[in-house]
Short mmCIF file of N, CA and C in Angstrom, two decimals:
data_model
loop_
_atom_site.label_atom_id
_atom_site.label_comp_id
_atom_site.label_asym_id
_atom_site.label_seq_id
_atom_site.Cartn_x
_atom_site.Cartn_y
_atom_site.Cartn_z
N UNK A 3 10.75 5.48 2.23
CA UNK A 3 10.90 4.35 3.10
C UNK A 3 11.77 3.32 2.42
N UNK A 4 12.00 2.35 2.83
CA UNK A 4 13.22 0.95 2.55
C UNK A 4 14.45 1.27 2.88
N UNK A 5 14.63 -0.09 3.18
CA UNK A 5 15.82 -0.40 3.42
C UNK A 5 17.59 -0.18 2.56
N UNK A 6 16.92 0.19 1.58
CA UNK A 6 17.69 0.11 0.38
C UNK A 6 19.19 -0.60 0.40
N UNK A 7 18.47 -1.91 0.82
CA UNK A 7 19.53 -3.22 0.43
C UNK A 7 20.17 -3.90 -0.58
N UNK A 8 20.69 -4.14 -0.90
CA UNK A 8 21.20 -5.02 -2.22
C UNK A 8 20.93 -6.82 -1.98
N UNK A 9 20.33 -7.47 -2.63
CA UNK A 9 20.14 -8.70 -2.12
C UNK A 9 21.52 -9.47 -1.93
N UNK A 10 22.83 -8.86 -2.38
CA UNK A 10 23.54 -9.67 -1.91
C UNK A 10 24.09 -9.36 -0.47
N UNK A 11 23.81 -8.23 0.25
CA UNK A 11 23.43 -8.23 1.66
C UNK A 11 23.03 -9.00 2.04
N UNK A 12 24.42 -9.71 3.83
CA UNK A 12 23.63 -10.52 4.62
C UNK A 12 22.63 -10.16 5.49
N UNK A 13 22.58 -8.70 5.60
CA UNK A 13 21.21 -8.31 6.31
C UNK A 13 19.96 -8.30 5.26
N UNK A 14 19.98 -8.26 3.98
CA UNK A 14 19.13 -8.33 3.64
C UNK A 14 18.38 -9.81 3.43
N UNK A 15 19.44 -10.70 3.37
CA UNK A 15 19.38 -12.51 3.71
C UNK A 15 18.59 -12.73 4.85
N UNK A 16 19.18 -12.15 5.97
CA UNK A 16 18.63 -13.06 6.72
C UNK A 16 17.08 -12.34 7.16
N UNK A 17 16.76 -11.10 6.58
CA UNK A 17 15.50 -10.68 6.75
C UNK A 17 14.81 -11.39 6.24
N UNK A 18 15.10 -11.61 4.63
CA UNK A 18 14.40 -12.70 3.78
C UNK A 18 13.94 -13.77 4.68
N UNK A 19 14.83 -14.25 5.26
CA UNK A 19 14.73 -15.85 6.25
C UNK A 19 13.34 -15.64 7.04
N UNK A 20 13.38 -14.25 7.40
CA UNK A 20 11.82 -14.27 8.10
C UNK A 20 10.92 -14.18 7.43
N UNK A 21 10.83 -13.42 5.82
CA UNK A 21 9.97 -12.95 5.37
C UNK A 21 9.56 -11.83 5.10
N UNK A 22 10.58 -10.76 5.47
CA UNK A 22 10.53 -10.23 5.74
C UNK A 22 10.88 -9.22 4.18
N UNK A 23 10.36 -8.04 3.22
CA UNK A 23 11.00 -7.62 2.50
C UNK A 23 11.75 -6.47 3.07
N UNK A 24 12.72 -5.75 3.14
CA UNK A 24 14.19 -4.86 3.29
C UNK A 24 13.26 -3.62 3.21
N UNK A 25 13.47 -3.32 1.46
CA UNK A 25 12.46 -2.92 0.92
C UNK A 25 11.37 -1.81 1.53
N UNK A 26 10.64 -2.26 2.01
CA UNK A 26 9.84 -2.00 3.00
C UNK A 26 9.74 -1.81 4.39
N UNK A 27 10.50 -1.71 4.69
CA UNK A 27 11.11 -1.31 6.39
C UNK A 27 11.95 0.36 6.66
N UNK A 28 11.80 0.86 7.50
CA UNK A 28 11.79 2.07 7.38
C UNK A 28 13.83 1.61 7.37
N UNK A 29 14.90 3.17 7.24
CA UNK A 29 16.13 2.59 7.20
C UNK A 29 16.86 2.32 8.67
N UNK A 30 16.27 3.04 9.52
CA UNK A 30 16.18 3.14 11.16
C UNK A 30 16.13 1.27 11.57
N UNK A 31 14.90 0.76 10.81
CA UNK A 31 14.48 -0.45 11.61
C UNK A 31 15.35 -1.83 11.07
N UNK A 32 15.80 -0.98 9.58
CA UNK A 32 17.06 -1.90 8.70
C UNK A 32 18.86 -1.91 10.13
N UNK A 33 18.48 -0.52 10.53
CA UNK A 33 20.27 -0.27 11.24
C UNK A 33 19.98 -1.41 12.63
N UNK A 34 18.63 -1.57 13.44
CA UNK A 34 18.49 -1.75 14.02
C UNK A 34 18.83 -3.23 14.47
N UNK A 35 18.10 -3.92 13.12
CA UNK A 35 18.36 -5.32 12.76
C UNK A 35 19.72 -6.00 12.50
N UNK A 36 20.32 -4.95 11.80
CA UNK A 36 22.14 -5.21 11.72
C UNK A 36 22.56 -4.89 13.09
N UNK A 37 22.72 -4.05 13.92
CA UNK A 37 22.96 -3.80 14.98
C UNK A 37 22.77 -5.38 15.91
N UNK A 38 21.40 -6.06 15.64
CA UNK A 38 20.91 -7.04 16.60
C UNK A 38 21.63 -8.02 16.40
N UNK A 39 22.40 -8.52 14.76
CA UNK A 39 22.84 -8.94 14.34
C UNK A 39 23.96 -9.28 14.74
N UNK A 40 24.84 -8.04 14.58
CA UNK A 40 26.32 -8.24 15.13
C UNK A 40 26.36 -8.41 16.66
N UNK A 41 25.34 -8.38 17.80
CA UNK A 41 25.38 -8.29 19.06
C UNK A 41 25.35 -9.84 19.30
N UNK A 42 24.15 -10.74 18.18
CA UNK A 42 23.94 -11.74 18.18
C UNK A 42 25.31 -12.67 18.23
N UNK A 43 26.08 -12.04 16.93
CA UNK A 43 27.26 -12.81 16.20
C UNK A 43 28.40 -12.78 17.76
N UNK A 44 28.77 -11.67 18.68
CA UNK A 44 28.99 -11.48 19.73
C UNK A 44 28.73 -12.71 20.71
N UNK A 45 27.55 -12.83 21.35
CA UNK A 45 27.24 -13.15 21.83
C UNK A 45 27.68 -15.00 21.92
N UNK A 46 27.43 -14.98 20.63
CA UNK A 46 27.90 -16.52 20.27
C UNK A 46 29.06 -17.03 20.42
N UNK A 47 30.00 -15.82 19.95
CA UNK A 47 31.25 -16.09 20.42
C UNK A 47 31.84 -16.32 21.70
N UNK A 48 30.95 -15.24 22.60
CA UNK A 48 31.71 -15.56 24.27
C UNK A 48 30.83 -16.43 24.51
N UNK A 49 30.06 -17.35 24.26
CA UNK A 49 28.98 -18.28 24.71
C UNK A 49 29.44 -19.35 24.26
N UNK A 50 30.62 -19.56 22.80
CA UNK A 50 31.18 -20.86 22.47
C UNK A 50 32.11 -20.97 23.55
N UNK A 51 33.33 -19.83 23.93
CA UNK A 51 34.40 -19.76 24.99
C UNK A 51 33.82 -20.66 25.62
N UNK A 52 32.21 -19.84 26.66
CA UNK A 52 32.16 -20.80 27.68
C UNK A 52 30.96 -22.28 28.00
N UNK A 53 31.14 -22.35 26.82
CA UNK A 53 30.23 -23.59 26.93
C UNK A 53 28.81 -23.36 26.93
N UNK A 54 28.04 -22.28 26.53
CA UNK A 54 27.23 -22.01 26.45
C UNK A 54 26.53 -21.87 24.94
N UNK A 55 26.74 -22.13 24.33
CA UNK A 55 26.66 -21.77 22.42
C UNK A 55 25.00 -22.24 22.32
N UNK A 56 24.74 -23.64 22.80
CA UNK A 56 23.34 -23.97 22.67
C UNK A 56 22.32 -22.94 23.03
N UNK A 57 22.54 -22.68 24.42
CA UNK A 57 21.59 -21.99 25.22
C UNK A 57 21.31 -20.59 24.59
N UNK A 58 22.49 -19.75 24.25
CA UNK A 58 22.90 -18.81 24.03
C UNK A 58 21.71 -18.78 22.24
N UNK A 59 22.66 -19.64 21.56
CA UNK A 59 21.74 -19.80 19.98
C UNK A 59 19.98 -19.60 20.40
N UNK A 60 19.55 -20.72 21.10
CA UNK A 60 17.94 -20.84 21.46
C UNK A 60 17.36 -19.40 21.08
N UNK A 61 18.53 -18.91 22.86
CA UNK A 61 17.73 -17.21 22.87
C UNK A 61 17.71 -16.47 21.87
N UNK A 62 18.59 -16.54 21.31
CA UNK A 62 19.27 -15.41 20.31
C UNK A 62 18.27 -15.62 19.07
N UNK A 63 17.95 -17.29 18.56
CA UNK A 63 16.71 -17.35 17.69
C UNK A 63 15.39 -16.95 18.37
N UNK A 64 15.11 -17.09 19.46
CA UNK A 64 13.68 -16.48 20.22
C UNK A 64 13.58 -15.21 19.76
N UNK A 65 14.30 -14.25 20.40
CA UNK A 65 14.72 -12.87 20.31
C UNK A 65 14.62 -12.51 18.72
N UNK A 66 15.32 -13.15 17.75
CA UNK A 66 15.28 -12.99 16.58
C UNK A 66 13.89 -12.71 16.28
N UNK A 67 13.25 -13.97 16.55
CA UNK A 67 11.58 -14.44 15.86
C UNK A 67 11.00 -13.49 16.65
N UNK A 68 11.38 -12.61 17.01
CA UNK A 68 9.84 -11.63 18.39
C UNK A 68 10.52 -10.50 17.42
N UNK A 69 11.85 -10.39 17.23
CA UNK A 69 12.25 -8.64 16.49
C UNK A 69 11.30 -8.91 15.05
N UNK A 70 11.56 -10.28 14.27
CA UNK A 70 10.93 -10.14 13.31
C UNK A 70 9.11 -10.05 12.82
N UNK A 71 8.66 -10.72 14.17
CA UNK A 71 7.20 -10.56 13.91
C UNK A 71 7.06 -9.09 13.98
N UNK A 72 7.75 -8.12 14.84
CA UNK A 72 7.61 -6.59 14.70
C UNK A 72 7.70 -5.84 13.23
N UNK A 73 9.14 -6.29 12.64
CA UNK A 73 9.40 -5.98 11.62
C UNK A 73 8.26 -6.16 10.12
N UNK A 74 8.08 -6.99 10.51
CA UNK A 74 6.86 -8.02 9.92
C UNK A 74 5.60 -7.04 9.48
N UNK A 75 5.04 -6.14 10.92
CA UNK A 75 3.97 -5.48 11.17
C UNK A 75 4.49 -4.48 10.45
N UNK A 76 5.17 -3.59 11.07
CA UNK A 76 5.40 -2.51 10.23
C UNK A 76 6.20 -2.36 8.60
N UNK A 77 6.05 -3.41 7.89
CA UNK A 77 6.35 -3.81 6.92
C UNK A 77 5.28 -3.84 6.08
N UNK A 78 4.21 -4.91 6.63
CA UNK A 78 2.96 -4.19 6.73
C UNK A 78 1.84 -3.04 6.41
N UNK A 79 2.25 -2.21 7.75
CA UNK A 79 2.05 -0.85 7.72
C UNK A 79 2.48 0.23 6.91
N UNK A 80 3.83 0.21 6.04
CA UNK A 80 4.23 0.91 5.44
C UNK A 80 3.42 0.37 4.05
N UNK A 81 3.36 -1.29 3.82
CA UNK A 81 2.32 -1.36 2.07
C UNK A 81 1.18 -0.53 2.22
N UNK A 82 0.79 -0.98 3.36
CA UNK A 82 -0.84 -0.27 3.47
C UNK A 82 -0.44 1.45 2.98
N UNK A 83 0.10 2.55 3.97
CA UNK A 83 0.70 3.45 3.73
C UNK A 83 1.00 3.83 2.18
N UNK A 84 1.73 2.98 1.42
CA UNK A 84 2.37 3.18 0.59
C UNK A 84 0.90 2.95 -0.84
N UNK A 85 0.09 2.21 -0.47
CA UNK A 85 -1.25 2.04 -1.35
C UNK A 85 -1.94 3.01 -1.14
N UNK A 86 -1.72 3.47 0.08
CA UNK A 86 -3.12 4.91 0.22
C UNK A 86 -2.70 6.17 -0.08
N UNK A 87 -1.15 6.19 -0.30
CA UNK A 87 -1.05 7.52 -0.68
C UNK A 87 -0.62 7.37 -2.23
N UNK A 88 -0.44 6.36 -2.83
CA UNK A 88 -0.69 6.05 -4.48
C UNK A 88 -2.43 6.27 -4.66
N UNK A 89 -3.01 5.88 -4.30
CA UNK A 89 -4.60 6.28 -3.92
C UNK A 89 -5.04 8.02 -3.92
N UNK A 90 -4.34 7.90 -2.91
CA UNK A 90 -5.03 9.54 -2.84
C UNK A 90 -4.07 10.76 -4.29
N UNK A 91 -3.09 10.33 -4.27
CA UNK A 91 -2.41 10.69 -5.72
C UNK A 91 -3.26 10.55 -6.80
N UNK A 92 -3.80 9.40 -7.20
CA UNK A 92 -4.52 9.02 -8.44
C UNK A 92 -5.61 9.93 -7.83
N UNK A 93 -6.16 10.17 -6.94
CA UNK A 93 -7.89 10.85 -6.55
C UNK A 93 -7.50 12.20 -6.95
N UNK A 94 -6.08 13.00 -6.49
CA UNK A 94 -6.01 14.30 -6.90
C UNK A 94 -5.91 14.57 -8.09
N UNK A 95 -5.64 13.61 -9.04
CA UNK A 95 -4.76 13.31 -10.40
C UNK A 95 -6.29 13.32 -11.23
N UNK A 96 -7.21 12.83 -10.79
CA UNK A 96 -8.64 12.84 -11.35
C UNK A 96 -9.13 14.52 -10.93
N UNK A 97 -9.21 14.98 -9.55
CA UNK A 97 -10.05 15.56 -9.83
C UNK A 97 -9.52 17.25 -10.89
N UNK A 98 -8.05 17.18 -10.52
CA UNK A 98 -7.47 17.93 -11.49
C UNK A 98 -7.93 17.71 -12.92
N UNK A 99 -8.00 16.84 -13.42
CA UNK A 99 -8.46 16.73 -14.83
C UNK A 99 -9.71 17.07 -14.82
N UNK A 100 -10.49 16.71 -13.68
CA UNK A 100 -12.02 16.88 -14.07
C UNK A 100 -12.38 18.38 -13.93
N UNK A 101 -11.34 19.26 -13.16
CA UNK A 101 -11.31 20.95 -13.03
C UNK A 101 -10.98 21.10 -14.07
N UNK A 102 -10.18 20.87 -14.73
CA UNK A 102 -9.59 21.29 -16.25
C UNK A 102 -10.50 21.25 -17.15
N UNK A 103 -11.05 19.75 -17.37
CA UNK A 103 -12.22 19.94 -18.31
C UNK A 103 -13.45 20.71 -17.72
N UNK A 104 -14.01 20.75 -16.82
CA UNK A 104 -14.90 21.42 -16.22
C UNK A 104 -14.35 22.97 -16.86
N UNK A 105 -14.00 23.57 -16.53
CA UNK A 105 -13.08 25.11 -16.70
C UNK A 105 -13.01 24.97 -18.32
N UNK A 106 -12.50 24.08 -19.06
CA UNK A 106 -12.63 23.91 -20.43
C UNK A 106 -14.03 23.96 -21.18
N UNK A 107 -15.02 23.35 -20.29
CA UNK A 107 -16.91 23.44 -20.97
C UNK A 107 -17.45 24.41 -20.77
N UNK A 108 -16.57 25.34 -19.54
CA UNK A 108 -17.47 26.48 -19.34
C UNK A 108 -17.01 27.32 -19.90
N UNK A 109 -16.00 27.59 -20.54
CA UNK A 109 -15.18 28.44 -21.19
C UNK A 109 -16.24 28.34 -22.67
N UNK A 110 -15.98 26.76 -22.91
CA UNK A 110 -16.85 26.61 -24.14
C UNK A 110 -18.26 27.29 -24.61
N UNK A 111 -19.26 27.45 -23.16
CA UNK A 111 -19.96 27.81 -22.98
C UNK A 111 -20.30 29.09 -22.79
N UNK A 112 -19.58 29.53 -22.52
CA UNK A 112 -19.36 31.34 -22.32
C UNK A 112 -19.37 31.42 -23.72
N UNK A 113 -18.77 31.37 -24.94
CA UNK A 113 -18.68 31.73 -26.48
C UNK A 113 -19.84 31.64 -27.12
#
């Protein structure tokens, strides 16, 4: 999973701005956000032409703040994710050792 951004990325900037870590976002939901980005940067432009730049900005920050509370969640979802399968790693990582020594006492024990 991540974004695998470089912080001197402006997509990785302006994720920051939400709170968002890169990092942690699948790379799908990273293209998605650049994508929203440049539509945004678009948008502004034919909205300065016509006199619209205010109205246009508002939405475009609304829209922003609703993509990022998403981003947010499943950012989220992937720590959680990313703790439980470091978790269940360390649980297999034990009980392997404890077969080993187990298999090692009885071996002992057989002699």
């Amino acid at each position: 999973m991540g974004g695998r951004l470089s912080p001197e990325d402006d997509i990785w900037l302006s994720l920051k701005l939400y709170g968002i870590d890169p990092d942690e976002l699948s790379p799908e939901s990273v293209k998605q956000w650049k994508a929203m980005e440049e539509r945004s940067q678009e948008l502004m432009s034919t909205g300065s032409e016509l006199g619209l730049s205010d109205t246009i900005q508002h939405f475009l920050e609304s829209q922003a703040a609703t993509v990022a509370g998403v981003l947010r969640e499943e950012a989220a979802a992937n720590r959680k994710l990313r703790r439980f399968e470091e978790q269940r790693r360390r649980q297999e990582g034990s009980k392997e050792r404890f077969r080993g020594s187990l298999g090692s006492w009885l071996r002992n024990c057989r002699r």
